[in-house]
Short mmCIF file of C-alpha atoms and ligand atoms in Angstrom, two decimals:
data_model
loop_
_atom_site.label_atom_id
_atom_site.label_comp_id
_atom_site.label_asym_id
_atom_site.label_seq_id
_atom_site.Cartn_x
_atom_site.Cartn_y
_atom_site.Cartn_z
CA MET M 1 35.57 70.91 67.20
CA SER M 2 37.85 73.93 67.11
CA ALA M 3 39.71 75.14 70.13
CA LYS M 4 38.35 78.03 72.14
CA VAL M 5 40.61 81.08 72.24
CA THR M 6 40.20 84.20 74.30
CA ASN M 7 42.12 87.44 74.03
CA PRO M 8 45.27 87.55 76.14
CA ARG M 9 44.57 88.83 79.62
CA ASP M 10 46.14 92.06 80.80
CA TYR M 11 48.06 91.16 83.95
CA ASN M 12 49.19 94.73 84.62
CA LEU M 13 47.96 96.06 87.96
CA ALA M 14 47.73 99.50 86.41
CA GLY M 15 45.49 98.17 83.62
CA PRO M 16 41.72 97.73 83.31
CA GLU M 17 41.63 94.16 84.68
CA ASN M 18 42.26 95.53 88.15
CA GLN M 19 38.94 97.35 88.29
CA ASN M 20 37.21 94.43 86.53
CA ALA M 21 38.35 92.13 89.33
CA VAL M 22 37.15 94.60 91.96
CA ASP M 23 33.77 94.92 90.22
CA ALA M 24 33.47 91.15 89.97
CA GLY M 25 33.98 90.78 93.74
CA LEU M 26 37.30 89.01 93.31
CA ALA M 27 39.40 91.56 95.21
CA SER M 28 39.91 91.24 98.98
CA ALA M 29 37.31 88.49 98.97
CA ASP M 30 36.58 85.67 101.41
CA TRP M 31 38.45 82.50 100.53
CA TYR M 32 37.68 78.89 101.20
CA HIS M 33 39.34 77.38 104.29
CA SER M 34 39.35 73.79 105.42
CA ASP M 35 37.90 73.27 108.90
CA ILE M 36 40.41 73.04 111.72
CA PRO M 37 39.45 73.28 115.39
CA ARG M 38 40.84 76.42 117.05
CA LYS M 39 42.86 74.43 119.61
CA VAL M 40 44.59 72.47 116.86
CA MET M 41 45.21 75.60 114.82
CA LYS M 42 46.76 77.30 117.84
CA GLU M 43 49.16 74.39 118.21
CA LEU M 44 50.04 74.57 114.52
CA MET M 45 50.60 78.34 114.61
CA LYS M 46 52.99 78.16 117.58
CA ARG M 47 56.33 79.82 116.92
CA SER M 48 59.68 78.44 117.92
CA ASP M 49 63.12 79.95 117.70
CA ALA M 50 64.81 76.58 118.03
CA LEU M 51 64.08 75.05 114.62
CA ALA M 52 64.61 78.20 112.58
CA THR M 53 67.82 78.98 114.50
CA ARG M 54 69.12 75.47 113.83
CA ASP M 55 68.24 75.74 110.14
CA THR M 56 69.67 79.23 109.82
CA LEU M 57 72.96 78.34 111.51
CA LEU M 58 73.27 75.34 109.20
CA TRP M 59 72.47 77.55 106.20
CA VAL M 60 75.06 80.15 107.17
CA ALA M 61 77.68 77.51 107.97
CA LEU M 62 77.19 75.83 104.58
CA ILE M 63 77.37 79.17 102.81
CA VAL M 64 80.62 80.05 104.59
CA ILE M 65 82.18 76.62 103.94
CA SER M 66 81.23 76.62 100.25
CA ALA M 67 82.44 80.22 99.88
CA ILE M 68 85.79 79.31 101.46
CA GLY M 69 86.02 76.37 99.04
CA ALA M 70 85.18 78.64 96.09
CA ILE M 71 87.84 81.14 97.14
CA ALA M 72 90.44 78.42 97.73
CA PHE M 73 89.86 76.72 94.37
CA TRP M 74 89.12 79.85 92.32
CA GLY M 75 90.70 79.57 88.90
CA THR M 76 90.59 75.76 88.86
CA LEU M 77 87.91 73.27 87.84
CA GLN M 78 87.53 72.14 91.45
CA VAL M 79 85.71 75.40 92.14
CA ILE M 80 82.61 74.12 90.31
CA PRO M 81 81.10 71.87 93.03
CA PHE M 82 81.64 74.61 95.62
CA LEU M 83 79.91 77.18 93.42
CA ILE M 84 77.02 74.81 92.72
CA VAL M 85 76.39 74.44 96.45
CA TYR M 86 77.07 78.09 97.24
CA GLY M 87 74.87 79.23 94.36
CA VAL M 88 71.82 77.25 95.47
CA LEU M 89 72.24 78.25 99.11
CA TYR M 90 72.62 81.91 98.19
CA GLY M 91 70.39 82.20 95.11
CA SER M 92 67.59 79.76 96.01
CA ALA M 93 67.49 79.08 99.75
CA SER M 94 67.40 82.85 100.24
CA ASP M 95 64.03 82.89 98.46
CA SER M 96 62.36 80.63 101.01
CA ARG M 97 64.04 82.44 103.93
CA TRP M 98 62.87 85.75 102.49
CA HIS M 99 59.39 84.35 102.21
CA GLU M 100 59.05 82.72 105.61
CA CYS M 101 60.68 85.56 107.54
CA GLY M 102 58.57 88.04 105.57
CA HIS M 103 55.53 86.32 107.02
CA GLY M 104 57.23 86.52 110.41
CA THR M 105 56.59 82.84 111.02
CA ALA M 106 60.08 81.32 110.98
CA PHE M 107 61.28 82.57 114.38
CA ARG M 108 59.34 83.44 117.49
CA THR M 109 61.57 86.46 118.06
CA THR M 110 60.70 89.41 115.85
CA TRP M 111 64.22 90.78 115.33
CA LYS M 112 65.47 87.40 114.16
CA ASN M 113 62.73 87.26 111.50
CA ASP M 114 63.53 90.81 110.46
CA LEU M 115 67.30 90.26 110.31
CA VAL M 116 67.06 87.13 108.17
CA TYR M 117 64.35 88.80 106.06
CA HIS M 118 66.60 91.73 105.21
CA VAL M 119 69.68 89.62 104.50
CA ALA M 120 67.67 87.20 102.34
CA SER M 121 65.97 90.09 100.50
CA PHE M 122 69.39 91.39 99.55
CA MET M 123 70.56 87.95 98.41
CA ILE M 124 67.51 87.36 96.20
CA MET M 125 67.66 90.98 94.91
CA ARG M 126 64.28 92.06 96.23
CA ASN M 127 63.45 95.31 97.84
CA PRO M 128 62.41 94.30 101.37
CA ILE M 129 59.66 96.93 101.50
CA SER M 130 58.07 96.76 98.06
CA TRP M 131 58.16 92.97 98.08
CA ARG M 132 56.56 92.78 101.51
CA TRP M 133 53.60 94.68 100.13
CA ALA M 134 53.60 92.72 96.88
CA HIS M 135 53.48 89.50 98.81
CA ALA M 136 50.67 90.73 101.05
CA ARG M 137 48.69 91.46 97.89
CA HIS M 138 49.56 88.02 96.53
CA HIS M 139 47.94 86.56 99.63
CA THR M 140 44.90 88.83 99.41
CA ASP M 141 44.24 88.24 95.73
CA THR M 142 46.07 85.06 94.84
CA ILE M 143 46.22 84.64 91.03
CA ILE M 144 43.48 87.21 90.49
CA VAL M 145 44.35 88.78 87.14
CA GLY M 146 45.01 92.51 87.40
CA ARG M 147 45.41 92.30 91.18
CA ASP M 148 48.18 89.82 91.99
CA PRO M 149 51.68 91.20 91.27
CA GLU M 150 53.28 87.76 91.69
CA ILE M 151 51.73 85.79 88.84
CA ALA M 152 54.76 83.99 87.45
CA LEU M 153 53.16 82.19 84.50
CA MET M 154 50.81 84.33 82.48
CA ARG M 155 48.64 82.88 79.75
CA PRO M 156 49.72 82.17 77.13
CA THR M 157 53.12 81.45 78.65
CA ALA M 158 56.20 82.78 76.88
CA ILE M 159 57.94 79.42 76.95
CA ALA M 160 61.49 80.46 75.96
CA LYS M 161 61.43 83.40 78.35
CA THR M 162 60.25 81.15 81.15
CA ALA M 163 63.05 78.66 80.43
CA LEU M 164 65.58 81.49 80.75
CA LEU M 165 64.38 82.20 84.29
CA PHE M 166 66.32 79.11 85.37
CA ILE M 167 69.56 80.89 84.53
CA GLY M 168 68.46 84.16 86.04
CA VAL M 169 67.87 86.11 82.85
CA PRO M 170 66.28 88.44 82.16
CA GLY M 171 65.38 88.40 85.87
CA ILE M 172 68.66 89.82 87.12
CA PHE M 173 68.52 92.73 84.67
CA GLN M 174 64.91 93.48 85.58
CA ASP M 175 65.80 93.30 89.27
CA LEU M 176 68.71 95.71 88.80
CA GLN M 177 66.49 98.08 86.83
CA VAL M 178 63.89 98.07 89.60
CA LEU M 179 66.65 98.54 92.20
CA ILE M 180 67.93 101.63 90.42
CA ARG M 181 64.40 102.97 89.95
CA HIS M 182 63.62 102.51 93.61
CA GLY M 183 66.96 104.04 94.54
CA ALA M 184 65.98 107.08 92.50
CA GLY M 185 62.79 107.31 94.56
CA ARG M 186 60.36 106.13 91.90
CA VAL M 187 57.72 103.43 92.19
CA SER M 188 55.80 102.23 89.15
CA ASN M 189 52.09 102.73 88.63
CA ALA M 190 51.50 99.04 89.23
CA GLU M 191 53.46 99.23 92.51
CA LYS M 192 51.45 102.24 93.59
CA ASP M 193 48.44 99.95 93.64
CA TYR M 194 49.80 98.02 96.62
CA ILE M 195 52.63 100.02 98.22
CA PRO M 196 51.21 102.75 100.47
CA GLU M 197 52.56 106.22 99.80
CA SER M 198 53.94 106.32 103.33
CA GLU M 199 56.22 103.33 102.60
CA LYS M 200 57.91 104.96 99.61
CA LYS M 201 60.75 106.45 101.62
CA LYS M 202 61.61 103.10 103.15
CA THR M 203 61.57 101.53 99.68
CA THR M 204 64.08 104.12 98.49
CA PHE M 205 66.24 103.77 101.61
CA TRP M 206 66.66 100.01 101.29
CA ALA M 207 67.23 100.20 97.54
CA ARG M 208 70.10 102.59 98.21
CA VAL M 209 71.57 100.28 100.84
CA HIS M 210 71.51 97.41 98.32
CA ILE M 211 73.00 99.59 95.56
CA MET M 212 75.84 100.63 97.87
CA ILE M 213 76.70 97.01 98.65
CA TYR M 214 76.68 96.06 94.96
CA ALA M 215 78.74 99.13 94.03
CA THR M 216 81.31 98.25 96.70
CA THR M 217 81.44 94.67 95.41
CA VAL M 218 82.11 95.84 91.86
CA LEU M 219 84.76 98.26 93.10
CA VAL M 220 86.52 95.50 95.02
CA ALA M 221 86.35 93.28 91.90
CA ILE M 222 87.99 96.04 89.86
CA ILE M 223 90.68 96.61 92.45
CA MET M 224 91.35 92.87 92.76
CA GLN M 225 91.17 92.45 88.96
CA SER M 226 89.01 89.41 89.61
CA PHE M 227 85.42 88.30 89.04
CA LEU M 228 85.42 86.47 92.34
CA PRO M 229 83.66 89.20 94.39
CA VAL M 230 80.74 89.45 91.92
CA VAL M 231 80.55 85.69 91.61
CA LEU M 232 80.10 85.51 95.37
CA ILE M 233 77.88 88.59 95.81
CA GLY M 234 75.09 89.03 93.27
CA GLY M 235 76.32 86.30 90.90
CA PRO M 236 74.21 83.52 92.44
CA ARG M 237 71.13 85.41 91.20
CA ILE M 238 72.23 83.88 87.85
CA TYR M 239 73.82 80.51 88.57
CA GLY M 240 72.06 79.59 91.80
CA VAL M 241 68.48 80.63 91.25
CA TRP M 242 67.39 77.50 89.37
CA HIS M 243 66.10 75.65 92.41
CA ALA M 244 63.94 78.58 93.50
CA VAL M 245 62.56 78.91 89.97
CA MET M 246 61.96 75.16 89.70
CA THR M 247 59.93 75.07 92.88
CA GLY M 248 58.39 78.52 92.47
CA LEU M 249 56.80 77.86 89.09
CA LEU M 250 55.01 74.87 90.57
CA GLN M 251 53.24 76.95 93.20
CA HIS M 252 50.41 78.08 90.95
CA GLY M 253 51.48 77.30 87.36
CA GLY M 254 48.85 75.82 85.03
CA LEU M 255 46.11 76.11 87.65
CA ALA M 256 43.00 78.29 87.75
CA GLU M 257 42.89 82.09 87.63
CA ASP M 258 40.22 84.24 89.26
CA VAL M 259 38.95 81.76 91.82
CA LEU M 260 38.54 82.08 95.57
CA ASP M 261 39.61 78.60 96.54
CA HIS M 262 43.32 77.88 96.95
CA ARG M 263 42.66 74.23 96.15
CA LEU M 264 42.01 75.35 92.58
CA ASN M 265 44.93 77.73 92.11
CA SER M 266 47.77 76.35 94.25
CA ARG M 267 49.72 73.12 94.13
CA THR M 268 51.13 70.87 96.83
CA VAL M 269 54.02 68.69 95.69
CA TYR M 270 55.87 65.99 97.61
CA LEU M 271 59.59 66.74 97.47
CA ASN M 272 62.83 65.04 98.44
CA PRO M 273 64.19 66.08 101.87
CA VAL M 274 67.05 68.21 100.48
CA SER M 275 64.73 70.28 98.29
CA ARG M 276 62.29 70.59 101.17
CA TRP M 277 65.04 72.00 103.37
CA ILE M 278 66.16 74.45 100.66
CA TYR M 279 62.53 75.42 100.08
CA TRP M 280 61.52 75.39 103.74
CA ASN M 281 58.48 73.20 103.08
CA MET M 282 56.77 75.67 100.72
CA ASN M 283 55.91 72.66 98.59
CA TYR M 284 52.87 72.46 100.88
CA HIS M 285 51.59 75.45 99.03
CA VAL M 286 47.83 74.99 99.24
CA GLU M 287 48.23 74.64 102.99
CA HIS M 288 50.44 77.72 103.21
CA HIS M 289 47.96 79.89 101.34
CA MET M 290 44.99 78.69 103.35
CA PHE M 291 46.78 79.22 106.64
CA PRO M 292 49.74 81.63 106.29
CA MET M 293 50.10 81.76 110.07
CA VAL M 294 51.46 78.22 110.20
CA PRO M 295 55.30 78.15 110.29
CA TYR M 296 57.21 76.13 107.72
CA PHE M 297 58.12 73.42 110.20
CA ALA M 298 54.44 72.72 111.00
CA LEU M 299 53.27 72.51 107.38
CA PRO M 300 53.73 68.72 107.08
CA ARG M 301 51.49 68.33 110.17
CA LEU M 302 48.93 70.72 108.69
CA HIS M 303 49.02 68.79 105.43
CA ALA M 304 48.35 65.50 107.24
CA LEU M 305 45.37 67.07 108.97
CA ILE M 306 43.62 68.55 105.94
CA LYS M 307 44.77 66.40 103.04
CA ASP M 308 41.36 64.70 102.83
CA ASP M 309 39.88 68.09 101.98
CA LEU M 310 42.45 68.83 99.26
CA PRO M 311 43.12 67.47 95.79
CA ALA M 312 45.81 64.78 95.78
CA PRO M 313 49.29 66.34 95.79
CA SER M 314 51.72 65.83 92.91
CA HIS M 315 53.99 62.98 93.93
CA SER M 316 57.26 64.37 92.59
CA ILE M 317 58.80 67.36 90.85
CA PHE M 318 58.72 65.32 87.66
CA ALA M 319 55.00 64.56 87.99
CA ALA M 320 54.22 68.20 88.76
CA TYR M 321 56.21 69.42 85.76
CA SER M 322 54.54 66.87 83.48
CA GLU M 323 51.12 68.31 84.24
CA LEU M 324 52.39 71.90 84.26
CA LEU M 325 54.10 71.65 80.87
CA SER M 326 51.16 69.95 79.21
CA SER M 327 48.89 72.66 80.58
CA ILE M 328 51.16 75.46 79.30
CA TRP M 329 51.29 73.77 75.92
CA ARG M 330 47.52 73.50 75.72
CA GLN M 331 47.02 77.11 76.83
CA ARG M 332 48.79 78.29 73.67
CA LEU M 333 45.47 77.67 71.92
CA GLU M 334 43.01 77.34 74.77
CA ARG M 335 43.85 80.19 77.06
CA ASP M 336 41.00 79.39 79.42
CA TYR M 337 42.31 75.90 79.99
CA TYR M 338 43.61 75.08 83.45
CA ILE M 339 44.30 71.96 85.44
CA ARG M 340 41.31 71.11 87.55
CA LYS M 341 42.03 68.32 89.95
CA ASP M 342 39.44 65.97 91.37
CA LEU M 343 38.75 66.26 95.07
CA PRO M 344 38.59 63.17 97.24
CA PRO M 345 35.04 62.14 98.28
CA THR M 346 35.83 63.36 101.82
CA ALA M 347 36.42 66.96 100.65
CA LYS M 348 33.99 69.86 100.61
CA PRO M 349 33.19 70.83 96.99
CA TYR M 350 35.14 73.58 95.28
CA ARG M 351 33.82 77.10 95.65
CA GLU M 352 32.16 77.55 92.31
CA ASP M 353 30.34 80.84 92.84
CA LEU M 354 32.89 83.05 91.13
CA HIS M 355 34.60 80.33 89.32
CA THR M 356 33.31 80.81 85.79
CA LEU M 357 33.51 84.58 85.87
CA ASP M 358 36.50 84.75 83.58
CA ILE M 359 34.38 83.80 80.60
CA ALA M 360 31.40 85.84 81.73
CA ARG M 361 33.33 89.09 82.03
CA SER M 362 32.51 91.51 79.28
CA ASP M 363 36.11 92.45 78.49
CA ILE M 364 36.96 88.96 77.38
CA ARG M 365 35.80 87.78 73.98
CA ILE M 366 35.45 84.16 73.07
CA SER M 367 36.22 83.43 69.46
CA THR M 368 36.74 80.42 67.27
CA PRO M 369 39.90 80.45 65.19
CA MET K 1 25.78 101.75 132.11
CA SER K 2 27.95 100.91 129.13
CA TRP K 3 29.70 97.72 130.32
CA LEU K 4 28.76 94.72 128.23
CA ASP K 5 28.88 91.17 129.46
CA VAL K 6 31.03 89.02 127.15
CA CYS K 7 31.63 85.56 128.64
CA ASP K 8 33.12 83.63 131.53
CA ALA K 9 36.83 84.33 131.93
CA GLU K 10 37.43 80.59 131.58
CA ASP K 11 35.85 80.65 128.12
CA ILE K 12 39.01 82.24 126.76
CA ASP K 13 42.28 80.33 127.15
CA LEU K 14 45.24 82.20 128.55
CA GLU K 15 47.10 83.93 125.67
CA ASP K 16 44.10 83.66 123.39
CA VAL K 17 41.41 85.72 121.74
CA ILE K 18 37.72 85.32 120.86
CA ARG K 19 35.31 87.19 118.65
CA PHE K 20 32.49 89.11 120.31
CA ASP K 21 29.72 90.64 118.22
CA HIS K 22 27.43 93.32 119.57
CA GLY K 23 24.80 94.90 117.33
CA ASP K 24 26.51 95.60 114.06
CA ARG K 25 29.93 95.80 115.63
CA THR K 26 32.55 93.14 116.12
CA PHE K 27 35.25 93.03 118.80
CA ALA K 28 38.22 90.89 119.74
CA VAL K 29 38.48 90.04 123.43
CA TYR K 30 41.79 88.77 124.81
CA ARG K 31 43.21 87.08 127.87
CA SER K 32 46.91 87.57 128.40
CA ALA K 33 49.26 84.95 129.87
CA ASP K 34 48.70 86.34 133.39
CA GLY K 35 44.90 86.33 133.01
CA ALA K 36 44.36 90.07 132.41
CA VAL K 37 41.60 90.91 129.91
CA PHE K 38 41.64 93.33 126.98
CA ALA K 39 39.42 94.31 124.07
CA THR K 40 39.99 95.80 120.63
CA ASP K 41 38.10 96.24 117.41
CA GLY K 42 37.50 92.83 115.91
CA LEU K 43 38.74 93.62 112.42
CA CYS K 44 42.30 94.19 111.27
CA THR K 45 42.92 97.76 110.10
CA HIS K 46 44.69 96.48 107.01
CA GLU K 47 41.98 94.52 105.22
CA GLN K 48 39.10 94.07 107.62
CA VAL K 49 39.89 90.48 108.53
CA HIS K 50 38.64 89.07 111.85
CA LEU K 51 41.53 89.02 114.30
CA CYS K 52 39.98 86.18 116.32
CA GLY K 53 41.58 83.69 113.91
CA GLY K 54 45.00 85.10 114.72
CA LEU K 55 47.74 84.22 117.16
CA VAL K 56 48.32 85.86 120.54
CA ILE K 57 52.02 86.04 121.35
CA ASP K 58 52.96 87.92 124.52
CA ASN K 59 51.14 91.26 124.24
CA THR K 60 50.62 91.08 120.48
CA ILE K 61 47.91 89.76 118.19
CA GLU K 62 49.06 88.55 114.80
CA CYS K 63 46.49 88.86 112.05
CA PRO K 64 45.68 85.58 110.28
CA LYS K 65 45.69 87.07 106.80
CA HIS K 66 49.08 88.74 106.31
CA ASN K 67 50.70 88.31 109.72
CA GLY K 68 50.52 92.02 110.56
CA ARG K 69 50.84 92.59 114.31
CA PHE K 70 49.26 94.88 116.87
CA ASN K 71 49.89 95.38 120.55
CA TYR K 72 46.41 94.39 121.70
CA GLN K 73 46.88 96.27 124.98
CA THR K 74 47.63 99.64 123.35
CA GLY K 75 46.36 99.07 119.81
CA ALA K 76 49.71 100.11 118.29
CA ALA K 77 50.53 98.74 114.84
CA LEU K 78 53.80 96.83 115.17
CA ARG K 79 54.42 95.02 111.95
CA ALA K 80 53.60 95.65 108.30
CA PRO K 81 51.34 95.36 106.46
CA VAL K 82 49.30 96.83 109.28
CA TYR K 83 49.87 100.53 109.49
CA ASP K 84 46.91 102.04 111.29
CA ALA K 85 46.50 101.40 115.00
CA LEU K 86 43.65 99.31 116.34
CA ALA K 87 40.97 100.84 118.54
CA THR K 88 41.10 99.44 122.08
CA TYR K 89 38.30 99.36 124.67
CA PRO K 90 38.27 99.09 128.44
CA ALA K 91 37.82 95.51 129.66
CA ARG K 92 37.49 94.11 133.17
CA LEU K 93 36.77 90.99 135.18
CA ASN K 94 33.61 91.13 137.24
CA ASN K 95 32.83 88.08 139.39
CA GLY K 96 34.57 85.81 136.93
CA ARG K 97 32.85 87.36 133.91
CA ILE K 98 34.59 89.42 131.26
CA GLU K 99 33.02 92.79 130.51
CA ILE K 100 33.97 95.42 127.97
CA GLU K 101 32.98 99.04 127.64
CA VAL K 102 32.31 99.72 124.00
CA ILE K 103 31.38 103.37 124.07
CA LYS K 104 34.81 104.61 125.07
CA SER K 105 37.53 103.64 122.69
CA SER K 106 41.12 104.65 122.27
CA ASN K 107 41.89 106.79 119.28
CA SER K 108 42.58 104.54 116.32
CA LYS K 109 44.42 107.18 114.32
CA ASN K 110 47.55 106.35 112.40
CA ASN K 111 50.46 105.78 114.75
CA ASN K 112 53.07 106.25 112.02
CA GLY K 113 53.15 102.57 111.33
CA PRO K 114 55.58 99.82 112.04
CA PRO K 115 59.35 100.31 111.95
CA LEU K 116 61.59 99.49 108.99
S1 FES G 1 44.34 91.88 106.93
FE1 FES G 1 45.44 91.91 108.76
S2 FES G 1 47.48 92.10 108.17
FE2 FES G 1 46.38 92.19 106.33
#
């Protein structure tokens, strides 16, 4: 039997798939949620400054110590371990801090969330305004083609390009391009779909702030005749981003598109404690998407409460990548293929109502090669 | 008489919110930490999500969908992605019952949105 191949999907938010998704009832739709009594949910949603402050002070302290080490040993081989640690703390841990503080769930105190959000946005080279709106859309229309601006692995996956993400290319160049575009006051057509007109000025303002910091860093590097300033500021977007990419691709990669049940399009993975700290527990990704009000430190508790309603988690990064890579490989020929995990007998069935729409939609042709 | 009976005051925990439907309209009714009662539209102005699933912190309600925040006492939008203010309604305690007046509402026009 020959493999089934569909035309590549158009993931552009400014393209026709956007309206298709709206017409199909996939945009701003009601999603499946596991049942949790209100009293329990209120406990889980509770905010605390204590844990996030502890974690943030530790994060900052480790960044400062590793930066001091990198400066002290600059020009020698001993600099390498310091840069490895500094790079991950700057280039990867900033991603999870950006994310959690963007939701406003890390700290109880608003200004603390906002401060860490802005610092982390700078570190991960994201515009704090445009990405806030992009992420809101990602939560509204998770992995809905033509609607979600954060789909990392599109079908069929460009495998070499995806591998390069681990060393920050072409990501850093794209990020700098976007930064300059925003600094010039321009948002793309796709961005216009989710950034309100009234937020444009703020997008430009923060892009200019970031550009000024990078320009100053480059100037200092020129004056010092040393790469050290750019290695410390901006550089980790290349050599330290691998952990964020490694965990980030697992969030939804290889799973279903165009469904309204996070159990079908998101992945929970059990991680080692160090990676969980770097990633601030976002490995509980199904849980996070179902209940974005629950802070990172309560996600393990939430997981324990609803795991009987979810597919079994991947038991390691290795196990998750095994299934992800085999799925990507298969999608080269079968673009409708996705990993569909069995639910435990205790779980409510998957929401199937909109689930097969991707092959029913008129813009997608099914052909036999 | 436009006051509507909602529930016993004790039916809402302190610092909590419930959903109250009346006709084809839906409201969110709150009790603050000191026991005062308030009412707003039941749906978030961002994407029409029921606020009753959200979290009451001090005088704010955080929307369960994207964590946008409103001051539930004034309706002001405090945190993106909410931008438009929430309509508020008079609420009172009457012999231990919570009542809201749904005819009069605050103006829910844009309040220039949350800060940077
Ligand atoms: S629906 Fe309420 S913040 Fe988006």
